[in-house]
């Protein structure tokens, strides 16, 4: 099935094209049609999981010339890194559509068409292995999200939407320049014009140039993550976006930044990545603590969740730049986990907003009595988000912290304080929001979760548990691809005087073998450094 | 010396597109005289036959356009000139269709309007197909004078009158400047052939001065900083269809001529950095254009400043070409001109479509909610704005990509960083149109006009904007027809 991946990527866009021809009064048709398309995409991506071979090479590869004059290819493929991000995107897809059934009742046609186009853009960006194609999909994501925020958003939607676009575009245009620069460096060395990622990874870029190119790529990705201090677009965008937009934004779009680091910036420019490791680690730790502290003082639930994303994505970046397999796999795991738990949190906030049309924490209290199921779901998701063992958040956060301690105990220690702060602001929110006295008359007869809302939340909660107790199937499949992605970086470090970092790792690795028997082959530090096969 | 060349009938065939447009303009004047007073003559379709016939003439002589000069050195037939000519004819064709509906809406349908368009187009074609000072000047005047008249065509509209007067005065001045530069070159070298003259004048300060002055005359026509002051007022005041014509056809010809002059000028600059001059003009042009566009609320003024900014991007191609002689830079410029033509004509087309018989709706806030009221037009306008902003998958993105790539290849990093930041800046004001279309509540109900012909033009432009953005090697599936990329590459190599 050579075309399977292409089918998965373009199914939503094809559905969008079909829906465009339907007259716009047929609201039900758009809702069900979009849902059917998303479910079909999810089903079509199941063979990707079942047919996935656990090795580091790209699978389900499709390669065809697109614009031959410039060596631009339609080149897509899947490995252990992108597999789960594609699945995450496709799991969230139908749920997002379902969650909007009641919330969106104006301009229904355009809403679902944009969601479907956005889905294709995200899937394409995760599987593109040609840098031009990647850039293409990266930009295709931009406009649907802009319109989702700007048309269906809250009071300040236009400001938020424009801010989102401007931030993103500054980064992505500089990335385009860097892509082109790399393309010409490759041409100068080999005489071939190509945007093929695999070929460009073989390019020998001088360190000085590498740093510039890394910074250009890194800026685009850091804005998307968002890494402190480039995060200021995020609270605005999240708060103003409609629920569906927030879920996609937090669940998938933010991962695009961390995915970009993992797939492009780090493997393409390993020496620069090693050079820039310290500053990025520091920024990510600042992000963790800062995001948590700012989340603590928020009065709007959605804004609180938005800042918690800044904090959680800080962990992801921290793991990515710890440059060991613990950190890397924890980081990828955290990307998935955050997608589920923060996605669910935004859905829950959306559910309560639909009933009360406010998100002020002070307007609530004591909901637990009247809304037992809602409270259950919210507390459950909160626990997942703050990393309770047995749920998804714990695995990722724990691995990341292990990785970070291995790299630098100081960084690890500060980052670990974020876990405490995270528990503090989330549990404090739960107390003020759900428990205590229900003294607001408007909160007396709120309806509990409907069947549709259960249908949206249940899959996420099941996955949270599954990812919490069964990390092995995930980590097994991720590992070879991660090792391959980090091989260049580890090679660079092995050649320099970085070996002390690996020594530091040893105790943690030994300990980890008992906790997670999954990655037994990483216990040997020598294997980590030299063993990554390119 | 200006030798008297031998002229035969065979010299006329390469001039066919020019002759079609020029003689066709005369025929239009004649028709106007014959049917004077009677309404209902299909002016726009008849006029459209001229650029269409010129396109056929270009296509028929495509293989023969190998860089031979006719009338001595007065006129050169090569694929660069033909390519620019084709762009001019496409722009003219589309602008004529816009004009038909526009003049109906403002109630000023007159034959001379179309004759003037045809004359101007003939001047444009000539302008891009010569490296000889006299015929350059001839082309310049032939293209300019009708445009001055057309800018002031709406006699009862003070803005239009102001536009015509302003453009005429400044344009006449710039023509004089151009002529003065040409005279200095002639005085130094004794020839009016630019290529020959600039080779002879190498190292002569007077020739260099003359060249710079000549260049500034051309930069005026291309609406670049610091010769851009006329642009917003003229673009705003001129009839919208004329603005579309000026922004596309005139710009294509101006850049065609600039490329030829820069190519010819390279021997002059052993120590005086022509590239640096162009570098600064490019940077200033895009920055000033974008900064000024940020605060515009009138859509025509916004598009005027945006056209200045785009002239800046186009100049990047010339900067790279002037230093390296790399033809790829020129191919990028030509590609960009094509992209710019379709997206700009489309944008003006939407503005004309919405105009009713009483008035045009030119303030961007007036567009509030129009994207929902007229979905197809709103979508088309969004496509043009996205393309102008350079976001994929549109022609505007690919054009920018093409121009930027040659600059990066030759190490113009700071120039590209500036261009890229400018491009990010421009997203703001293009998105303002989309914000109005989709995100604002309508303040008052506008009386919208409509027009099938304009709708068709807009649709063609929107499809083209997407198509050449998705598949820049479009047409390559037709055997024997070059892809757009191959086409512009071939044309750029032929430039002299």
Short mmCIF file of C-alpha atoms in Angstrom, two decimals, chain A residues 65-522:
data_model
loop_
_atom_site.label_atom_id
_atom_site.label_comp_id
_atom_site.label_asym_id
_atom_site.label_seq_id
_atom_site.Cartn_x
_atom_site.Cartn_y
_atom_site.Cartn_z
CA UNK A 65 8.77 14.69 -8.56
CA UNK A 66 6.70 17.79 -7.96
CA UNK A 67 8.55 20.78 -9.39
CA UNK A 68 11.40 19.20 -11.24
CA UNK A 69 13.13 22.40 -12.24
CA UNK A 70 14.01 23.06 -8.62
CA UNK A 71 14.44 19.53 -7.33
CA UNK A 72 11.25 19.76 -5.28
CA UNK A 73 9.68 16.42 -4.49
CA UNK A 74 6.48 15.11 -3.11
CA UNK A 75 8.26 12.96 -0.56
CA UNK A 76 6.45 11.69 2.50
CA UNK A 77 7.14 8.90 4.95
CA UNK A 78 6.59 7.80 8.48
CA UNK A 79 8.89 6.76 11.28
CA UNK A 80 8.52 6.22 15.00
CA UNK A 81 8.53 9.94 15.62
CA UNK A 82 5.84 10.95 13.20
CA UNK A 83 3.72 7.81 13.57
CA UNK A 84 2.31 8.77 16.94
CA UNK A 85 1.95 12.42 16.12
CA UNK A 86 -0.10 11.46 13.06
CA UNK A 87 -2.20 9.18 15.23
CA UNK A 88 -2.64 11.88 17.85
CA UNK A 89 -3.79 14.29 15.16
CA UNK A 90 -6.24 11.76 13.83
CA UNK A 91 -7.57 10.82 17.25
CA UNK A 92 -8.20 14.45 18.08
CA UNK A 93 -9.75 15.15 14.66
CA UNK A 94 -13.15 13.47 15.13
CA UNK A 95 -13.36 14.58 18.76
CA UNK A 96 -12.82 18.19 17.78
CA UNK A 97 -15.54 17.97 15.17
CA UNK A 98 -17.88 16.32 17.62
CA UNK A 99 -17.19 18.90 20.29
CA UNK A 100 -18.24 21.71 17.96
CA UNK A 101 -21.64 20.25 17.11
CA UNK A 102 -23.45 22.53 19.49
CA UNK A 103 -20.90 25.27 20.04
CA UNK A 104 -20.70 26.34 16.40
CA UNK A 105 -24.00 27.32 14.88
CA UNK A 106 -22.98 30.18 12.62
CA UNK A 107 -21.13 29.75 9.34
CA UNK A 108 -21.17 26.02 9.89
CA UNK A 109 -20.04 25.14 6.40
CA UNK A 110 -16.91 27.22 6.47
CA UNK A 111 -16.03 26.07 9.97
CA UNK A 112 -15.87 22.40 9.12
CA UNK A 113 -14.19 22.97 5.78
CA UNK A 114 -11.43 24.91 7.53
CA UNK A 115 -11.05 22.23 10.18
CA UNK A 116 -10.63 19.61 7.47
CA UNK A 117 -8.08 21.66 5.54
CA UNK A 118 -6.20 22.29 8.76
CA UNK A 119 -6.16 18.55 9.39
CA UNK A 120 -4.52 17.90 6.03
CA UNK A 121 -2.00 20.65 6.67
CA UNK A 122 -1.00 19.18 10.02
CA UNK A 123 -0.80 15.61 8.78
CA UNK A 124 1.22 16.73 5.79
CA UNK A 125 3.66 18.66 7.92
CA UNK A 126 4.22 15.61 10.14
CA UNK A 127 5.02 13.29 7.26
CA UNK A 128 6.80 15.60 4.80
CA UNK A 129 10.40 14.60 4.17
CA UNK A 130 11.12 17.23 1.58
CA UNK A 131 11.87 20.56 3.16
CA UNK A 132 9.97 22.53 0.58
CA UNK A 133 6.96 20.27 1.01
CA UNK A 134 7.26 20.64 4.75
CA UNK A 135 7.29 24.42 4.44
CA UNK A 136 4.31 24.21 2.14
CA UNK A 137 2.23 22.23 4.64
CA UNK A 138 3.54 24.35 7.50
CA UNK A 139 2.07 27.43 5.85
CA UNK A 140 -1.11 25.65 4.81
CA UNK A 141 -1.87 25.23 8.53
CA UNK A 142 -1.56 28.93 9.12
CA UNK A 143 -4.61 30.38 7.39
CA UNK A 144 -7.30 27.97 8.56
CA UNK A 145 -6.20 28.51 12.15
CA UNK A 146 -6.15 32.27 11.58
CA UNK A 147 -9.72 32.16 10.32
CA UNK A 148 -10.88 29.78 13.04
CA UNK A 149 -9.67 32.20 15.67
CA UNK A 150 -10.65 35.35 13.82
CA UNK A 151 -14.17 34.36 12.77
CA UNK A 152 -15.43 32.06 15.49
CA UNK A 153 -13.38 33.44 18.37
CA UNK A 154 -14.24 35.59 21.37
CA UNK A 155 -14.26 39.35 21.95
CA UNK A 156 -10.65 40.12 21.06
CA UNK A 157 -10.52 37.55 18.29
CA UNK A 158 -9.14 39.77 15.54
CA UNK A 159 -6.26 40.96 17.64
CA UNK A 160 -5.44 37.41 18.69
CA UNK A 161 -5.71 36.04 15.17
CA UNK A 162 -3.49 38.69 13.63
CA UNK A 163 -0.94 38.33 16.40
CA UNK A 164 -0.88 34.59 15.84
CA UNK A 165 -0.26 34.99 12.12
CA UNK A 166 2.39 37.67 12.46
CA UNK A 167 4.39 35.76 15.06
CA UNK A 168 4.24 32.59 13.04
CA UNK A 169 5.07 34.16 9.73
CA UNK A 170 8.16 36.01 10.91
CA UNK A 171 9.60 32.72 12.09
CA UNK A 172 8.55 30.71 9.12
CA UNK A 173 9.89 33.16 6.54
CA UNK A 174 13.29 33.13 8.19
CA UNK A 175 13.08 29.37 8.15
CA UNK A 176 12.40 29.50 4.43
CA UNK A 177 15.58 31.51 3.96
CA UNK A 178 17.49 28.95 5.99
CA UNK A 179 16.00 26.09 3.98
CA UNK A 180 17.15 27.77 0.79
CA UNK A 181 20.60 28.44 2.20
CA UNK A 182 20.97 24.80 3.14
CA UNK A 183 19.75 23.81 -0.31
CA UNK A 184 22.48 25.85 -1.95
CA UNK A 185 25.17 24.66 0.43
CA UNK A 186 24.17 21.14 -0.50
CA UNK A 187 24.26 22.05 -4.15
CA UNK A 188 27.71 23.55 -3.82
CA UNK A 189 28.97 20.32 -2.29
CA UNK A 190 27.26 17.78 -4.47
CA UNK A 191 26.05 19.60 -7.55
CA UNK A 192 22.51 18.39 -6.91
CA UNK A 193 19.55 20.64 -6.26
CA UNK A 194 17.32 18.88 -3.79
CA UNK A 195 15.16 19.53 -0.75
CA UNK A 196 15.30 15.87 0.22
CA UNK A 197 15.75 15.78 3.99
CA UNK A 198 17.77 12.57 3.92
CA UNK A 199 20.18 14.00 1.39
CA UNK A 200 20.44 17.35 3.17
CA UNK A 201 21.30 15.59 6.41
CA UNK A 202 24.51 14.42 4.77
CA UNK A 203 25.51 18.01 4.04
CA UNK A 204 28.60 19.19 5.80
CA UNK A 205 27.77 22.69 6.99
CA UNK A 206 30.49 24.81 8.61
CA UNK A 207 29.81 25.47 12.28
CA UNK A 208 29.38 29.20 11.89
CA UNK A 209 26.77 28.78 9.18
CA UNK A 210 25.15 25.98 11.11
CA UNK A 211 24.51 28.27 14.02
CA UNK A 212 22.77 30.82 11.83
CA UNK A 213 20.68 28.21 10.09
CA UNK A 214 19.87 26.54 13.38
CA UNK A 215 18.75 29.87 14.79
CA UNK A 216 16.50 30.53 11.80
CA UNK A 217 14.88 27.11 12.02
CA UNK A 218 14.87 27.33 15.78
CA UNK A 219 13.10 30.69 15.80
CA UNK A 220 10.27 29.33 13.67
CA UNK A 221 9.92 26.29 15.89
CA UNK A 222 10.42 28.14 19.16
CA UNK A 223 7.61 30.53 18.28
CA UNK A 224 5.34 27.61 17.53
CA UNK A 225 6.23 25.66 20.71
CA UNK A 226 6.18 28.41 22.21
CA UNK A 227 9.45 28.78 24.03
CA UNK A 228 9.73 31.58 26.57
CA UNK A 229 9.98 34.55 25.77
CA UNK A 230 8.25 34.01 22.41
CA UNK A 231 5.09 32.71 23.99
CA UNK A 232 3.03 35.88 24.20
CA UNK A 233 0.84 35.03 21.22
CA UNK A 234 -0.30 31.81 22.85
CA UNK A 235 -2.53 33.01 25.72
CA UNK A 236 -4.30 35.41 23.38
CA UNK A 237 -4.80 32.83 20.68
CA UNK A 238 -5.96 30.15 23.11
CA UNK A 239 -8.35 32.32 25.02
CA UNK A 240 -9.93 33.86 21.94
CA UNK A 241 -10.09 30.70 19.85
CA UNK A 242 -13.27 28.64 19.84
CA UNK A 243 -12.97 25.40 21.80
CA UNK A 244 -12.23 23.35 18.70
CA UNK A 245 -9.49 25.79 17.73
CA UNK A 246 -7.92 25.69 21.19
CA UNK A 247 -7.91 21.91 21.19
CA UNK A 248 -6.22 21.69 17.79
CA UNK A 249 -3.83 24.45 18.74
CA UNK A 250 -2.79 22.90 22.03
CA UNK A 251 -3.14 19.32 20.93
CA UNK A 252 -1.33 19.39 17.64
CA UNK A 253 -0.09 22.76 16.42
CA UNK A 254 2.22 23.37 19.35
CA UNK A 255 3.76 19.95 18.74
CA UNK A 256 4.66 21.14 15.31
CA UNK A 257 7.36 23.29 16.90
CA UNK A 258 8.85 20.54 19.02
CA UNK A 259 8.52 18.09 16.15
CA UNK A 260 10.42 20.57 13.99
CA UNK A 261 13.30 20.62 16.46
CA UNK A 262 13.35 16.86 16.60
CA UNK A 263 13.02 16.17 12.90
CA UNK A 264 14.85 19.09 11.33
CA UNK A 265 16.79 21.48 13.53
CA UNK A 266 18.66 18.93 15.66
CA UNK A 267 19.56 16.28 13.04
CA UNK A 268 20.38 18.83 10.35
CA UNK A 269 22.61 21.05 12.48
CA UNK A 270 24.00 18.82 15.23
CA UNK A 271 27.04 20.92 16.01
CA UNK A 272 24.97 24.06 16.32
CA UNK A 273 22.46 22.19 18.44
CA UNK A 274 25.23 21.18 20.82
CA UNK A 275 26.48 24.76 20.91
CA UNK A 276 23.05 26.18 21.55
CA UNK A 277 22.05 23.52 24.05
CA UNK A 278 22.69 25.55 27.19
CA UNK A 279 20.74 28.66 26.22
CA UNK A 280 17.81 26.60 25.06
CA UNK A 281 17.80 24.51 28.21
CA UNK A 282 17.79 27.66 30.28
CA UNK A 283 14.96 29.18 28.25
CA UNK A 284 12.93 26.01 28.55
CA UNK A 285 13.40 25.92 32.31
CA UNK A 286 12.42 29.55 32.59
CA UNK A 287 9.37 28.67 30.53
CA UNK A 288 8.48 25.82 32.86
CA UNK A 289 8.65 27.93 35.99
CA UNK A 290 7.33 31.13 34.47
CA UNK A 291 4.39 29.40 32.80
CA UNK A 292 3.48 27.72 36.05
CA UNK A 293 3.75 30.89 38.11
CA UNK A 294 1.70 32.92 35.67
CA UNK A 295 -0.88 30.14 35.44
CA UNK A 296 -1.26 30.33 39.17
CA UNK A 297 -2.54 33.90 39.18
CA UNK A 298 -4.97 33.61 36.29
CA UNK A 299 -8.62 34.30 36.91
CA UNK A 300 -9.81 32.83 33.60
CA UNK A 301 -9.76 29.04 33.42
CA UNK A 302 -8.85 28.94 29.76
CA UNK A 303 -5.98 31.33 30.23
CA UNK A 304 -4.76 29.21 33.09
CA UNK A 305 -4.75 26.14 30.90
CA UNK A 306 -3.00 28.13 28.16
CA UNK A 307 -0.18 29.11 30.50
CA UNK A 308 0.05 25.56 31.73
CA UNK A 309 0.79 24.66 28.09
CA UNK A 310 3.74 27.04 28.13
CA UNK A 311 5.00 25.22 31.18
CA UNK A 312 4.39 21.73 29.80
CA UNK A 313 5.93 22.46 26.45
CA UNK A 314 8.94 23.69 28.37
CA UNK A 315 9.38 20.10 29.53
CA UNK A 316 9.20 18.88 25.97
CA UNK A 317 11.96 21.22 24.86
CA UNK A 318 13.95 20.39 27.96
CA UNK A 319 13.79 16.72 27.06
CA UNK A 320 14.69 17.33 23.45
CA UNK A 321 17.79 19.27 24.40
CA UNK A 322 18.97 16.94 27.14
CA UNK A 323 20.56 14.96 24.31
CA UNK A 324 19.98 11.53 25.77
CA UNK A 325 17.47 8.87 24.94
CA UNK A 326 15.64 9.31 28.23
CA UNK A 327 14.98 12.92 27.62
CA UNK A 328 14.15 12.43 23.97
CA UNK A 329 11.68 9.62 24.42
CA UNK A 330 10.19 11.34 27.44
CA UNK A 331 9.83 14.45 25.38
CA UNK A 332 8.04 12.71 22.55
CA UNK A 333 5.87 10.92 25.07
CA UNK A 334 5.08 14.22 26.72
CA UNK A 335 4.06 15.67 23.34
CA UNK A 336 1.44 12.95 23.02
CA UNK A 337 0.43 13.14 26.63
CA UNK A 338 0.04 16.88 26.56
CA UNK A 339 -2.00 16.60 23.40
CA UNK A 340 -4.45 14.32 25.18
CA UNK A 341 -4.66 15.97 28.56
CA UNK A 342 -4.59 19.62 27.53
CA UNK A 343 -6.90 18.83 24.63
CA UNK A 344 -9.29 17.30 27.14
CA UNK A 345 -8.93 20.26 29.50
CA UNK A 346 -9.85 22.70 26.74
CA UNK A 347 -12.80 20.53 25.81
CA UNK A 348 -13.98 20.56 29.42
CA UNK A 349 -13.56 24.31 29.67
CA UNK A 350 -15.54 24.58 26.45
CA UNK A 351 -18.29 22.40 27.89
CA UNK A 352 -18.70 24.59 30.94
CA UNK A 353 -18.48 27.73 28.85
CA UNK A 354 -21.35 26.52 26.67
CA UNK A 355 -23.48 26.27 29.77
CA UNK A 356 -22.46 29.40 31.63
CA UNK A 357 -20.87 31.70 29.04
CA UNK A 358 -18.14 32.64 31.42
CA UNK A 359 -14.79 31.20 32.30
CA UNK A 360 -14.03 33.27 35.36
CA UNK A 361 -12.96 30.98 38.16
CA UNK A 362 -14.66 33.21 40.72
CA UNK A 363 -18.01 32.62 39.04
CA UNK A 364 -17.87 28.96 39.95
CA UNK A 365 -17.52 26.77 43.02
CA UNK A 366 -19.11 23.65 44.35
CA UNK A 367 -19.97 22.21 40.96
CA UNK A 368 -19.03 18.75 42.19
CA UNK A 369 -22.41 18.11 43.72
CA UNK A 370 -24.50 19.09 40.75
CA UNK A 371 -22.16 17.84 38.05
CA UNK A 372 -20.58 14.65 39.32
CA UNK A 373 -19.57 13.30 35.92
CA UNK A 374 -18.15 16.56 34.74
CA UNK A 375 -16.23 16.81 37.98
CA UNK A 376 -14.95 13.28 37.56
CA UNK A 377 -13.71 13.99 34.06
CA UNK A 378 -12.15 17.27 35.06
CA UNK A 379 -10.34 15.88 38.09
CA UNK A 380 -9.22 12.87 36.09
CA UNK A 381 -7.76 15.07 33.36
CA UNK A 382 -6.18 17.34 35.92
CA UNK A 383 -4.43 14.41 37.52
CA UNK A 384 -3.21 13.30 34.13
CA UNK A 385 -1.98 16.80 33.41
CA UNK A 386 -0.03 17.13 36.66
CA UNK A 387 1.61 13.77 36.20
CA UNK A 388 -0.04 11.35 38.56
CA UNK A 389 1.65 7.97 38.22
CA UNK A 390 -0.55 5.59 36.32
CA UNK A 391 -1.67 8.26 33.88
CA UNK A 392 0.03 9.48 30.73
CA UNK A 393 1.49 12.71 32.09
CA UNK A 394 3.68 10.94 34.57
CA UNK A 395 5.65 8.84 32.09
CA UNK A 396 6.66 11.71 29.89
CA UNK A 397 7.46 14.11 32.69
CA UNK A 398 9.40 11.53 34.60
CA UNK A 399 11.52 10.51 31.66
CA UNK A 400 12.18 14.13 30.77
CA UNK A 401 13.27 14.92 34.31
CA UNK A 402 15.53 11.88 34.37
CA UNK A 403 17.04 13.00 31.12
CA UNK A 404 17.46 16.54 32.38
CA UNK A 405 19.10 15.40 35.61
CA UNK A 406 21.44 13.33 33.54
CA UNK A 407 22.46 16.36 31.59
CA UNK A 408 22.62 18.85 34.40
CA UNK A 409 21.35 18.29 37.93
CA UNK A 410 20.75 22.00 38.43
CA UNK A 411 18.52 22.30 35.41
CA UNK A 412 16.76 19.13 36.43
CA UNK A 413 16.17 20.39 39.93
CA UNK A 414 14.67 23.67 38.82
CA UNK A 415 12.54 21.90 36.24
CA UNK A 416 11.30 19.49 38.87
CA UNK A 417 10.01 22.43 40.87
CA UNK A 418 7.66 23.00 37.95
CA UNK A 419 5.99 19.72 38.76
CA UNK A 420 5.19 20.97 42.22
CA UNK A 421 3.97 24.28 40.91
CA UNK A 422 1.90 22.47 38.29
CA UNK A 423 0.20 20.40 40.93
CA UNK A 424 -0.35 23.55 42.95
CA UNK A 425 -2.09 25.65 40.32
CA UNK A 426 -4.14 22.80 38.89
CA UNK A 427 -5.34 21.49 42.23
CA UNK A 428 -6.03 24.99 43.46
CA UNK A 429 -8.09 25.50 40.33
CA UNK A 430 -9.98 22.29 41.00
CA UNK A 431 -10.71 23.38 44.54
CA UNK A 432 -12.00 26.80 43.58
CA UNK A 433 -13.78 25.61 40.46
CA UNK A 434 -15.41 22.37 41.53
CA UNK A 435 -15.41 22.13 45.27
CA UNK A 436 -16.41 24.37 48.14
CA UNK A 437 -19.84 25.92 48.43
CA UNK A 438 -22.06 26.31 45.40
CA UNK A 439 -23.32 29.77 46.26
CA UNK A 440 -23.84 31.23 42.79
CA UNK A 441 -27.54 30.88 41.87
CA UNK A 442 -26.63 30.57 38.20
CA UNK A 443 -24.68 27.41 38.90
CA UNK A 444 -27.56 25.56 40.49
CA UNK A 445 -29.17 23.69 37.64
CA UNK A 446 -26.40 23.08 35.18
CA UNK A 447 -26.72 19.97 33.07
CA UNK A 448 -24.10 17.30 33.48
CA UNK A 449 -22.21 15.75 30.58
CA UNK A 450 -24.42 14.74 27.68
CA UNK A 451 -23.94 11.55 25.70
CA UNK A 452 -22.14 13.43 22.97
CA UNK A 453 -19.79 15.02 25.45
CA UNK A 454 -19.02 11.64 26.95
CA UNK A 455 -18.27 10.41 23.47
CA UNK A 456 -15.77 13.24 23.07
CA UNK A 457 -14.06 12.79 26.43
CA UNK A 458 -14.12 9.04 26.95
CA UNK A 459 -11.61 8.12 24.21
CA UNK A 460 -9.18 10.66 25.57
CA UNK A 461 -9.53 9.38 29.13
CA UNK A 462 -9.11 5.78 28.03
CA UNK A 463 -5.96 6.73 26.16
CA UNK A 464 -4.66 8.62 29.20
CA UNK A 465 -4.91 5.47 31.26
CA UNK A 466 -3.52 3.29 28.52
CA UNK A 467 -0.54 5.54 27.96
CA UNK A 468 -0.04 5.68 31.71
CA UNK A 469 0.15 1.97 32.29
CA UNK A 470 1.40 0.69 28.96
CA UNK A 471 4.17 2.99 27.73
CA UNK A 472 6.11 0.10 26.26
CA UNK A 473 4.34 -0.25 22.91
CA UNK A 474 4.82 3.46 22.35
CA UNK A 475 8.39 3.75 23.53
CA UNK A 476 9.45 0.63 21.63
CA UNK A 477 8.34 2.08 18.36
CA UNK A 478 9.75 5.54 19.03
CA UNK A 479 13.15 4.47 20.12
CA UNK A 480 14.91 3.48 16.87
CA UNK A 481 13.79 6.66 15.13
CA UNK A 482 14.87 8.79 18.07
CA UNK A 483 18.24 7.13 18.16
CA UNK A 484 18.65 7.86 14.52
CA UNK A 485 17.61 11.47 14.97
CA UNK A 486 20.08 11.96 17.80
CA UNK A 487 22.94 10.00 16.29
CA UNK A 488 24.57 13.06 14.71
CA UNK A 489 24.32 15.06 17.93
CA UNK A 490 25.70 12.24 20.03
CA UNK A 491 28.50 11.80 17.54
CA UNK A 492 29.40 15.45 17.88
CA UNK A 493 29.37 15.20 21.62
CA UNK A 494 31.39 12.01 21.62
CA UNK A 495 34.05 13.70 19.56
CA UNK A 496 34.21 16.64 21.96
CA UNK A 497 34.74 16.63 25.71
CA UNK A 498 31.17 15.87 26.55
CA UNK A 499 31.61 12.31 27.70
CA UNK A 500 31.15 13.36 31.32
CA UNK A 501 27.48 13.83 30.64
CA UNK A 502 27.16 10.18 29.76
CA UNK A 503 28.85 9.16 32.98
CA UNK A 504 26.35 11.22 34.85
CA UNK A 505 23.62 9.28 33.18
CA UNK A 506 24.73 5.88 34.27
CA UNK A 507 23.02 5.69 37.67
CA UNK A 508 19.76 6.95 36.27
CA UNK A 509 19.86 4.50 33.46
CA UNK A 510 20.43 1.63 35.81
CA UNK A 511 17.58 2.73 37.97
CA UNK A 512 15.38 3.22 35.02
CA UNK A 513 15.77 -0.29 33.86
CA UNK A 514 13.67 -1.39 36.76
CA UNK A 515 11.05 1.24 36.24
CA UNK A 516 10.83 0.91 32.53
CA UNK A 517 12.20 -2.34 31.21
CA UNK A 518 11.37 -0.96 27.81
CA UNK A 519 14.57 0.60 26.74
CA UNK A 520 17.04 -1.88 28.01
CA UNK A 521 19.41 -1.12 25.22
CA UNK A 522 19.99 2.39 26.47
#
